[in-house]
Coordinates of C-alpha atoms and ligand atoms in Angstrom, one line a residue:
Chain A
M1 CA 83.4 101.7 115.1
K2 CA 84.7 99.2 112.5
T3 CA 88.3 98.9 113.4
L4 CA 91.5 97.2 112.1
A5 CA 94.3 96.8 114.7
I6 CA 98.0 96.2 113.9
E7 CA 100.7 94.7 116.1
T8 CA 104.3 94.5 115.2
A9 CA 106.1 95.7 118.3
T10 CA 107.7 92.4 119.0
P11 CA 108.5 89.2 116.9
A12 CA 104.9 88.2 117.0
S13 CA 102.9 90.2 114.7
S14 CA 99.1 90.2 114.4
V15 CA 96.1 91.8 112.9
A16 CA 92.5 92.1 114.2
L17 CA 89.0 93.4 113.0
G18 CA 86.7 94.6 115.7
D19 CA 83.4 96.0 115.6
G20 CA 83.4 98.2 118.6
A21 CA 85.6 96.2 121.1
E22 CA 84.0 92.9 119.8
L23 CA 86.5 90.7 117.8
V24 CA 85.4 89.7 114.4
A25 CA 88.4 88.3 113.0
M26 CA 92.1 87.9 113.6
S27 CA 95.3 86.6 112.2
A28 CA 98.5 86.1 114.2
S29 CA 102.3 85.2 113.3
V30 CA 104.8 83.9 115.7
A31 CA 107.3 83.2 112.9
G32 CA 109.5 85.9 114.4
K33 CA 110.2 87.4 111.0
G34 CA 108.7 88.8 108.0
H35 CA 106.1 91.7 109.3
V36 CA 106.3 92.9 105.7
G37 CA 105.1 89.5 104.2
F38 CA 102.6 88.9 106.8
L39 CA 100.6 92.0 107.5
V40 CA 98.6 92.7 104.1
P41 CA 97.8 89.0 103.4
A42 CA 96.7 88.9 107.1
I43 CA 94.5 92.0 106.7
D44 CA 93.2 90.6 103.4
F45 CA 92.3 87.5 105.0
C46 CA 90.5 88.9 108.0
F47 CA 88.3 91.2 105.8
D48 CA 87.4 88.3 103.7
R49 CA 86.5 86.2 106.7
A50 CA 84.5 89.2 108.3
G51 CA 82.7 89.9 105.0
W52 CA 83.9 93.5 105.1
I53 CA 84.7 95.7 102.1
R54 CA 87.6 98.4 102.3
D55 CA 85.2 101.2 102.7
D56 CA 83.5 99.4 105.8
L57 CA 86.6 100.5 107.8
E58 CA 86.2 103.4 110.2
L59 CA 89.3 103.4 112.1
V60 CA 93.0 102.0 112.3
A61 CA 94.7 101.6 115.4
V62 CA 98.3 100.7 115.6
D63 CA 101.0 99.8 118.3
I64 CA 103.7 102.5 118.2
G65 CA 105.9 100.4 120.6
P66 CA 108.2 100.4 122.5
G67 CA 109.8 97.6 120.6
P68 CA 112.3 96.7 117.7
F69 CA 112.1 99.6 115.3
T70 CA 112.1 98.0 112.0
G71 CA 109.0 95.8 112.9
L72 CA 107.2 99.0 114.3
R73 CA 108.0 100.9 111.0
A74 CA 106.6 98.1 109.0
G75 CA 103.2 98.2 111.1
L76 CA 103.2 102.2 110.9
S77 CA 103.6 102.3 107.1
V78 CA 100.7 99.8 106.6
A79 CA 98.7 101.7 109.3
Q80 CA 99.2 105.2 107.6
A81 CA 98.8 103.7 103.9
L82 CA 95.5 102.0 104.6
A83 CA 94.3 105.2 106.7
A84 CA 95.1 107.2 103.7
A85 CA 93.5 105.1 101.2
V86 CA 90.2 104.8 103.0
G87 CA 90.2 108.1 104.7
V88 CA 90.0 107.2 108.2
P89 CA 91.6 108.3 111.5
I90 CA 94.4 106.6 113.3
V91 CA 94.7 105.6 117.1
T92 CA 98.1 104.7 118.4
V93 CA 98.6 102.4 121.6
S94 CA 101.8 101.6 123.4
S95 CA 102.8 98.0 123.4
L96 CA 103.3 98.1 127.1
D97 CA 99.6 99.3 127.6
V98 CA 98.5 96.3 125.5
L99 CA 100.6 93.6 127.6
A100 CA 99.3 95.3 130.9
L101 CA 95.7 95.1 129.8
R102 CA 95.9 91.7 129.0
A103 CA 97.6 90.7 132.3
A104 CA 95.3 92.7 134.5
T105 CA 94.0 90.1 136.9
G106 CA 94.5 90.1 140.7
R107 CA 96.1 92.7 142.7
R108 CA 99.6 92.6 141.7
I109 CA 101.6 95.7 140.3
I110 CA 102.1 94.7 136.6
W111 CA 105.6 95.4 134.9
P112 CA 105.5 94.4 131.4
V113 CA 108.7 94.2 129.4
V114 CA 109.4 94.4 125.9
D115 CA 112.9 93.2 124.5
V116 CA 114.4 96.4 123.0
R117 CA 117.8 94.5 122.4
R118 CA 121.3 95.4 123.4
G119 CA 120.7 93.8 126.9
Q120 CA 117.7 96.2 127.7
V121 CA 114.0 96.0 128.1
A122 CA 111.4 98.9 128.0
T123 CA 109.1 98.6 130.9
A124 CA 106.7 100.7 133.2
S125 CA 104.4 99.8 136.2
Y126 CA 100.7 99.6 136.0
R127 CA 98.2 99.0 138.9
P128 CA 95.2 97.1 138.2
V129 CA 91.8 98.9 138.6
P130 CA 88.1 97.8 137.7
G131 CA 87.9 97.4 134.2
G132 CA 91.7 97.9 133.3
V133 CA 94.9 99.3 134.4
V134 CA 96.3 102.5 135.2
Q135 CA 100.0 103.5 134.3
D136 CA 101.8 104.4 137.5
G137 CA 105.1 105.7 136.1
P138 CA 106.8 106.7 132.9
A139 CA 108.1 104.0 130.4
E140 CA 111.8 103.5 130.6
V141 CA 114.5 101.5 129.0
V142 CA 116.3 99.5 131.6
T143 CA 118.8 96.5 132.1
P144 CA 117.0 93.5 133.6
E145 CA 119.0 94.2 136.9
E146 CA 117.7 97.7 137.0
L147 CA 114.1 96.3 136.6
A148 CA 114.6 94.0 139.5
A149 CA 115.8 96.8 141.5
L150 CA 113.0 99.0 140.6
I151 CA 110.4 96.3 141.4
N152 CA 112.2 95.9 144.7
A153 CA 112.0 99.3 145.5
S154 CA 108.6 99.7 144.8
G155 CA 107.8 97.2 147.8
D156 CA 104.6 95.7 146.2
D157 CA 103.8 92.4 145.0
A158 CA 104.8 92.2 141.2
L159 CA 103.7 90.5 138.0
V160 CA 106.4 90.6 135.3
V161 CA 104.9 89.7 131.8
G162 CA 106.1 90.0 128.4
D163 CA 109.2 88.6 126.7
H164 CA 110.8 86.8 129.6
T165 CA 113.5 85.5 127.4
A166 CA 115.0 88.9 127.5
L167 CA 115.5 88.3 131.2
P168 CA 118.3 86.4 132.4
D169 CA 117.6 83.3 134.6
G170 CA 117.9 84.3 138.3
V171 CA 117.4 88.0 137.8
F172 CA 114.7 88.1 140.4
Q173 CA 116.4 85.6 142.6
G174 CA 115.6 86.7 146.3
L175 CA 112.7 88.7 145.2
H176 CA 110.0 86.7 146.7
R177 CA 107.0 89.0 145.7
V178 CA 107.9 88.9 142.1
K179 CA 105.9 86.5 139.7
V180 CA 106.5 86.0 136.0
G181 CA 103.6 85.3 134.0
R182 CA 101.8 85.9 130.6
P183 CA 101.4 87.2 128.0
R184 CA 104.7 86.8 126.5
F185 CA 103.7 89.2 123.4
P186 CA 101.2 92.0 122.8
A187 CA 98.4 91.0 120.5
A188 CA 96.0 93.2 118.2
D189 CA 92.8 91.9 119.9
V190 CA 93.8 93.8 122.9
I191 CA 94.7 96.8 120.8
L192 CA 90.9 96.8 119.7
E193 CA 89.7 97.5 123.4
I194 CA 92.0 100.4 124.1
A195 CA 91.4 101.8 120.7
Q196 CA 87.6 101.8 121.4
M197 CA 88.3 103.7 124.6
R198 CA 90.5 106.3 122.9
A199 CA 88.1 106.8 120.0
G200 CA 85.4 107.2 122.3
R201 CA 87.0 110.0 123.9
G202 CA 88.0 111.5 120.7
I203 CA 91.9 110.9 121.1
F204 CA 93.1 110.3 117.5
A205 CA 96.7 110.6 116.6
S206 CA 98.1 113.5 114.6
A207 CA 100.3 112.9 111.7
E208 CA 103.3 113.4 113.8
E209 CA 102.1 111.0 116.6
V210 CA 102.2 108.2 114.0
R211 CA 105.8 107.4 114.7
P212 CA 107.5 104.5 116.7
L213 CA 108.1 105.2 120.2
Y214 CA 112.0 105.1 120.0
M215 CA 113.1 105.9 123.7
R216 CA 116.5 105.8 122.1
E217 CA 118.8 107.6 119.8
P218 CA 120.3 106.2 116.7
D219 CA 123.8 104.7 117.5
A220 CA 125.3 106.9 115.3
L221 CA 124.1 110.1 117.2
I222 CA 125.3 108.5 120.3
N223 CA 128.9 108.1 118.9
W224 CA 129.2 110.3 116.0
S225 CA 132.2 112.3 117.3
D226 CA 134.3 109.0 117.2
I227 CA 133.9 108.6 113.4
R228 CA 135.0 112.0 112.3
E229 CA 138.4 112.1 110.5
E230 CA 140.8 115.1 110.8
G231 CA 141.1 116.9 107.6
L232 CA 144.8 117.4 106.4
W233 CA 144.4 121.0 105.5
P234 CA 144.0 123.2 108.5
G235 CA 140.8 125.2 108.4
A236 CA 138.7 122.7 106.1
A237 CA 135.5 121.5 107.6
G238 CA 135.9 117.8 109.2
Chain B
M1 CA 104.1 101.0 76.4
S2 CA 100.9 101.6 78.1
D3 CA 99.4 104.9 79.4
R4 CA 98.6 104.0 83.0
M5 CA 98.5 106.0 85.8
I6 CA 101.3 104.7 88.1
L7 CA 102.3 106.1 91.7
G8 CA 106.2 105.2 91.9
I9 CA 107.7 105.0 95.5
E10 CA 111.5 104.9 96.1
T11 CA 113.1 104.5 99.5
S12 CA 116.0 102.1 99.1
C13 CA 118.6 104.5 100.6
D14 CA 118.4 108.0 101.9
E15 CA 115.9 109.7 99.6
T16 CA 112.1 109.6 100.1
G17 CA 111.1 109.7 96.0
V18 CA 107.5 109.7 95.1
A19 CA 106.2 110.3 91.5
V20 CA 103.0 110.0 89.3
L21 CA 103.7 108.7 86.0
H22 CA 100.9 108.8 83.3
G23 CA 102.0 107.2 80.2
D24 CA 105.2 108.7 79.2
N25 CA 104.6 111.9 81.2
V26 CA 105.9 112.4 84.5
L27 CA 102.9 114.5 86.2
S28 CA 104.9 114.9 89.3
S29 CA 108.3 113.7 91.0
V30 CA 108.8 114.8 94.6
L31 CA 111.8 114.0 96.7
A32 CA 112.8 114.5 100.4
T33 CA 116.5 114.4 100.7
Q34 CA 118.3 113.5 104.1
T35 CA 121.7 114.6 102.8
D36 CA 122.0 117.3 105.6
M37 CA 121.1 114.5 108.3
H38 CA 123.9 112.1 107.2
S39 CA 126.7 115.0 106.5
R40 CA 128.0 115.0 109.9
F41 CA 128.6 111.1 109.7
G42 CA 130.2 111.4 106.1
G43 CA 127.9 108.7 104.9
V44 CA 124.3 107.2 105.2
V45 CA 123.4 106.0 108.6
P46 CA 120.8 103.1 108.2
E47 CA 118.9 104.0 111.2
V48 CA 118.8 107.8 110.7
A49 CA 117.7 106.9 107.0
A50 CA 114.7 104.6 108.2
R51 CA 113.6 107.3 110.7
A52 CA 113.4 109.9 108.1
H53 CA 111.6 107.7 105.8
I54 CA 108.7 106.8 108.1
E55 CA 108.2 110.7 108.8
A56 CA 108.4 111.6 105.1
I57 CA 106.7 108.8 103.4
R58 CA 102.9 109.8 103.8
P59 CA 103.5 113.5 103.2
M60 CA 105.5 112.8 100.2
V61 CA 102.8 110.5 98.7
H62 CA 100.4 113.3 99.6
L63 CA 102.3 115.9 97.8
A64 CA 103.1 113.8 94.6
L65 CA 99.4 113.1 94.2
R66 CA 98.5 116.9 94.8
K67 CA 101.2 118.1 92.4
A68 CA 100.0 115.8 89.7
G69 CA 96.4 116.8 90.2
V70 CA 95.5 113.3 90.6
H71 CA 93.2 111.6 93.2
S72 CA 94.2 108.3 94.6
D73 CA 91.2 106.6 93.1
Q74 CA 92.6 107.5 89.6
L75 CA 95.6 105.2 90.0
D76 CA 96.0 102.3 88.1
A77 CA 98.8 100.7 89.9
V78 CA 101.2 101.5 92.9
A79 CA 105.0 100.6 92.7
A80 CA 107.5 100.6 95.3
T81 CA 111.2 99.7 95.3
R82 CA 112.0 96.0 96.3
G83 CA 115.5 95.9 96.7
P84 CA 118.5 96.3 96.6
G85 CA 119.1 98.7 99.5
L86 CA 118.9 99.2 103.1
V87 CA 116.5 97.0 104.6
G88 CA 115.0 99.4 107.2
S89 CA 114.5 102.0 104.3
L90 CA 113.1 99.6 101.9
M91 CA 110.5 98.2 104.3
V92 CA 109.0 101.8 104.7
G93 CA 108.2 102.6 101.1
F94 CA 107.3 98.8 100.3
S95 CA 105.0 98.3 103.2
F96 CA 103.4 101.6 102.5
G97 CA 103.2 101.1 98.8
K98 CA 101.7 97.6 99.3
A99 CA 99.1 98.6 101.8
L100 CA 98.0 101.6 99.7
A101 CA 97.7 99.3 96.7
W102 CA 95.4 96.9 98.8
G103 CA 93.3 99.8 100.2
L104 CA 92.8 101.2 96.7
Q105 CA 92.2 97.8 95.4
K106 CA 94.8 98.3 92.6
P107 CA 97.9 96.0 91.5
F108 CA 101.0 96.4 93.3
V109 CA 104.4 96.2 91.7
G110 CA 107.8 95.4 93.7
V111 CA 110.5 97.1 91.5
D112 CA 114.2 96.3 91.4
H113 CA 115.9 99.6 92.1
M114 CA 118.6 98.9 89.6
E115 CA 116.1 98.5 86.8
G116 CA 114.4 101.7 87.6
H117 CA 117.8 103.3 86.8
L118 CA 117.9 101.4 83.7
F119 CA 114.4 103.1 82.6
A120 CA 115.1 106.4 83.8
P121 CA 116.5 107.7 80.5
L122 CA 113.3 106.6 78.7
L123 CA 111.5 109.6 81.0
E124 CA 113.1 112.2 79.0
N125 CA 113.9 110.5 75.7
P126 CA 111.1 108.0 74.5
G127 CA 113.5 106.9 71.5
Y128 CA 115.7 105.3 74.2
R129 CA 115.7 101.8 73.7
P130 CA 117.9 98.4 74.3
P131 CA 120.3 96.9 73.2
A132 CA 122.5 99.2 75.4
V133 CA 125.4 99.2 77.9
V134 CA 124.4 101.1 81.1
L135 CA 126.9 102.4 83.6
L136 CA 125.0 102.6 87.1
A137 CA 127.3 104.6 89.8
S138 CA 126.0 105.9 93.1
G139 CA 127.0 105.9 96.7
G140 CA 125.5 102.3 97.0
H141 CA 126.2 100.6 93.6
S142 CA 128.6 100.6 90.6
Q143 CA 127.9 98.4 87.7
I144 CA 128.1 97.9 84.0
V145 CA 124.9 96.3 82.7
H146 CA 124.4 94.8 79.2
M147 CA 120.8 95.3 78.6
R148 CA 119.8 93.2 75.5
D149 CA 116.1 94.0 75.5
W150 CA 113.8 95.3 78.5
G151 CA 113.9 92.8 81.2
D152 CA 116.9 90.9 79.7
Y153 CA 119.8 92.0 81.5
T154 CA 123.5 90.9 82.2
V155 CA 125.5 92.4 84.8
M156 CA 128.8 92.5 83.2
G157 CA 130.9 94.1 85.8
S158 CA 130.8 95.8 89.4
T159 CA 132.8 96.9 92.0
I160 CA 134.7 94.4 94.1
D161 CA 134.9 97.0 97.2
D162 CA 133.6 100.4 97.5
A163 CA 131.0 102.0 95.2
A164 CA 132.0 105.1 93.1
G165 CA 130.0 107.5 95.2
E166 CA 131.5 105.8 98.3
A167 CA 135.0 106.6 96.9
F168 CA 134.1 110.2 96.4
D169 CA 132.5 110.4 99.9
K170 CA 135.6 108.8 101.7
L171 CA 138.1 110.8 99.9
A172 CA 136.4 114.0 100.3
R173 CA 136.1 113.2 104.0
F174 CA 139.7 112.4 104.2
M175 CA 140.4 115.7 102.5
G176 CA 138.2 117.7 104.7
L177 CA 135.9 118.6 102.0
G178 CA 132.4 117.6 103.8
Y179 CA 129.7 115.3 102.5
P180 CA 128.3 114.6 100.0
G181 CA 131.7 114.0 98.6
G182 CA 131.1 113.9 94.9
P183 CA 129.7 117.6 94.5
A184 CA 132.5 118.7 96.9
I185 CA 135.2 117.1 94.8
D186 CA 133.7 118.3 91.6
R187 CA 133.4 121.9 92.7
T188 CA 136.9 121.9 94.2
S189 CA 138.4 120.4 90.9
D190 CA 137.2 123.4 88.9
D191 CA 140.6 125.2 89.9
G192 CA 142.7 122.2 89.9
N193 CA 144.9 120.4 87.4
P194 CA 143.6 116.7 86.8
A195 CA 147.1 115.8 85.7
A196 CA 148.9 117.1 88.7
I197 CA 149.2 113.5 90.4
E198 CA 148.9 110.4 88.7
F199 CA 146.9 108.3 90.9
P200 CA 146.6 104.3 89.9
R201 CA 143.7 102.8 87.8
A202 CA 143.0 99.5 89.6
L203 CA 141.9 96.2 88.1
A204 CA 143.5 96.6 84.4
D205 CA 143.2 93.0 84.1
R206 CA 139.4 92.8 84.6
P207 CA 137.8 95.0 81.8
F208 CA 134.7 95.4 83.5
D209 CA 135.1 95.4 87.1
F210 CA 136.0 98.3 89.5
S211 CA 138.0 98.6 92.7
F212 CA 138.3 101.9 94.4
S213 CA 139.6 101.0 97.9
G214 CA 143.1 101.1 96.6
L215 CA 142.8 104.6 95.5
K216 CA 142.3 105.8 99.1
T217 CA 145.4 104.3 100.4
S218 CA 147.2 105.7 97.3
V219 CA 145.9 109.3 98.0
V220 CA 146.5 108.9 101.8
N221 CA 150.1 107.6 101.4
H222 CA 150.9 110.3 98.7
L223 CA 149.8 113.1 101.0
Q224 CA 151.2 111.8 104.0
K225 CA 154.7 111.6 102.1
A226 CA 154.0 115.1 100.6
K227 CA 153.2 116.4 104.1
A228 CA 156.4 114.8 105.7
A229 CA 158.4 116.6 102.9
G230 CA 156.9 119.9 103.7
A231 CA 155.1 120.0 100.2
L232 CA 151.4 119.5 100.4
P233 CA 150.1 120.0 96.8
P234 CA 147.2 122.5 96.4
I235 CA 143.7 120.7 97.5
E236 CA 142.2 121.6 94.0
D237 CA 144.9 119.6 92.3
V238 CA 144.5 116.6 94.6
A239 CA 140.7 117.0 94.1
A240 CA 141.0 117.1 90.1
S241 CA 143.4 114.4 90.1
V242 CA 141.2 112.1 92.3
Q243 CA 138.1 113.0 90.0
E244 CA 139.9 112.3 87.0
A245 CA 141.2 108.9 88.4
I246 CA 137.5 107.6 89.4
V247 CA 136.0 109.1 86.0
D248 CA 138.8 107.4 83.8
V249 CA 138.0 104.2 85.3
L250 CA 134.4 104.5 84.9
V251 CA 134.3 105.7 81.3
A252 CA 137.1 103.2 80.3
K253 CA 135.3 100.1 81.8
T254 CA 131.9 101.3 80.3
F255 CA 133.3 101.5 76.8
N256 CA 135.3 98.3 77.3
A257 CA 131.5 96.8 77.5
V258 CA 130.5 98.7 74.4
V259 CA 133.4 97.1 72.4
E260 CA 132.7 93.7 73.8
T261 CA 129.0 93.7 73.1
G262 CA 128.7 95.9 70.0
A263 CA 125.9 97.9 71.6
P264 CA 124.7 100.9 69.6
V265 CA 123.5 102.8 72.7
V266 CA 125.2 103.9 76.1
A267 CA 123.2 105.1 79.0
A268 CA 123.9 106.0 82.5
G269 CA 122.4 106.5 85.9
G270 CA 123.0 106.7 89.6
G271 CA 123.9 109.9 91.6
V272 CA 127.8 110.0 90.5
L273 CA 126.4 110.8 87.0
A274 CA 125.8 114.3 88.6
N275 CA 129.5 114.7 88.2
R276 CA 130.3 117.2 85.5
R277 CA 133.7 115.8 84.5
L278 CA 132.1 112.2 84.1
R279 CA 129.3 113.4 82.1
A280 CA 131.8 115.5 79.7
A281 CA 133.9 112.3 79.4
M282 CA 131.1 110.0 78.5
E283 CA 130.1 112.4 75.8
E284 CA 133.5 112.7 74.5
R285 CA 133.9 108.8 74.5
A286 CA 130.5 108.4 72.9
A287 CA 131.1 110.8 70.2
A288 CA 134.4 109.0 69.4
A289 CA 132.9 105.7 69.3
G290 CA 130.0 106.6 67.3
V291 CA 127.4 105.4 69.8
A292 CA 124.3 107.1 70.8
L293 CA 124.3 108.4 74.5
Y294 CA 121.5 108.8 77.1
L295 CA 122.5 110.7 80.1
P296 CA 119.3 111.8 82.0
A297 CA 119.3 115.1 83.9
P298 CA 121.0 114.8 87.3
S299 CA 117.5 114.8 89.0
L300 CA 116.6 111.7 87.1
C301 CA 120.3 110.1 87.4
T302 CA 119.7 110.4 91.5
D303 CA 117.1 108.0 93.0
N304 CA 113.5 109.0 92.3
G305 CA 110.1 107.7 92.4
A306 CA 109.5 108.5 88.6
M307 CA 111.9 105.6 87.4
I308 CA 110.2 103.3 89.7
A309 CA 107.0 104.0 87.9
A310 CA 108.7 103.7 84.8
A311 CA 109.9 100.1 85.6
A312 CA 106.6 99.2 87.0
R313 CA 104.7 100.1 83.8
F314 CA 107.1 97.7 81.8
R315 CA 106.4 95.0 84.4
L316 CA 102.5 95.8 84.3
D317 CA 102.7 95.6 80.5
A318 CA 104.3 92.3 80.8
G319 CA 101.4 91.2 82.8
E320 CA 103.7 90.8 86.1
Q321 CA 102.5 92.2 89.6
A322 CA 103.4 91.5 93.2
T323 CA 101.5 89.2 95.6
W324 CA 100.4 90.5 98.9
F325 CA 102.9 88.2 100.4
D326 CA 105.8 89.6 98.7
D327 CA 108.7 91.1 100.7
V328 CA 111.5 93.3 100.3
D329 CA 115.0 91.8 99.0
P330 CA 117.9 93.8 100.2
G331 CA 120.4 91.7 98.0
L332 CA 118.1 91.6 95.0
R333 CA 120.1 91.2 91.8
L334 CA 119.3 92.3 88.1
D335 CA 120.4 89.1 86.6
Ligands
LIG1 ZN1 120.2 104.2 93.0

């Protein structure tokens, strides 16, 4: 299927066109800002390079995170609009899946990390298998110290990939089985591979699934009771 | 102006508004409002707003097209609000609109939200035209704009602290009247005496600017003193007096601008213009001053997609459209 993949789960955004899993064109930005200014021009450029017209498109694949929400929403808005304009289905992928699949060489357990701000990372563990990876446990949001403890408790040799700048120096000190490696950011060409597998099995996203994978309540929901003020009139709603 | 078919998308704050405009006719205008989601916080929470927009945007665009009886292929252009507003909210509508336009191979227009409000009266009154003085008052903005011509604006005055709608929200919250504050104070004022308490009118020395933060302090001090003296006034009188103070200032400064510019037309927009006392006061003053007044229906005063499409039509007629590289601008200014 002629597929457009959109990646905005981290400060590095990219788009890729694939015919099946075969990469046809790709454009990437490491600027760290401006997903909104990057995405459509990049898609336009890739279509031009590939010699595709709009109606050639058969599938849109998009990363739904985890990752910073604002960037994810830019990618998801573009994915939804294009899928609606051309009338094609959407496949969603996880940023952790994308990182793990790219890192899948060797025998180490792969722990992809995505910086979700406020001193936390999203992670999950993946086992390499022939032809890809298998996710071992659920994705969770943890501090770097909690990540080190999880890896230590697993007892396996580990490969940590993803944005290592979110991990303080020395957080894995004393853990001799841990190696830190690449890639640093997920990229759209890997999404193409996952999308072909999903689409081949008929796993398309429903409208409700085309949402960022938040894994965290908005701050206001966590703290909302703190910001109420007492009314002066007894019985009035506060 | 032209009879283009334009899809307008508005997501600058807490309303997902989408409309289809064909020439002068609003074929559909739909709104997903988030008021209930924000009521427990007493104001708009940006992350809550952005989450609601990404859920609402696609269904609302679909609904607007269906209600208009228009297929997306029939659109001549797509427009979306570029700013000012909350960045996370703006990004959803702007990204969606731009990608939709690209997918449909139609022009895309990024619209200044405030210019949208300036065009809203035109949707009901094709005779409305500049030069005009326009009062824009909502939860996010309070400005007096001198519109010399379409596209030629000077912001004569604005708030130096809270927006008018924000003042209503904060005061209503303090009085325990709930959110949104404007309608709550409007309703409660029905049975109150607007002259019961004389709250201060700020910035007398700056004819076109507003300040509302002092009003809250004054209300709080007044009520705390009254409570200590065991003589808390009826809440209806407090609400009516607060409303009178805000309305008085908005109207007085708008008409200061009318005198200053000699504009023969006054218009207004923004959610605060749903306030009945404000509408009545604007009508009284306009009649006394002998100027034409254009007050859009409350549904066109609050944020909506139709006003974005209307402003976009003007921009397209002027030969303007966005490039695919354009981004949102949360701090966009009219002049
Ligand atoms: Zn507005």
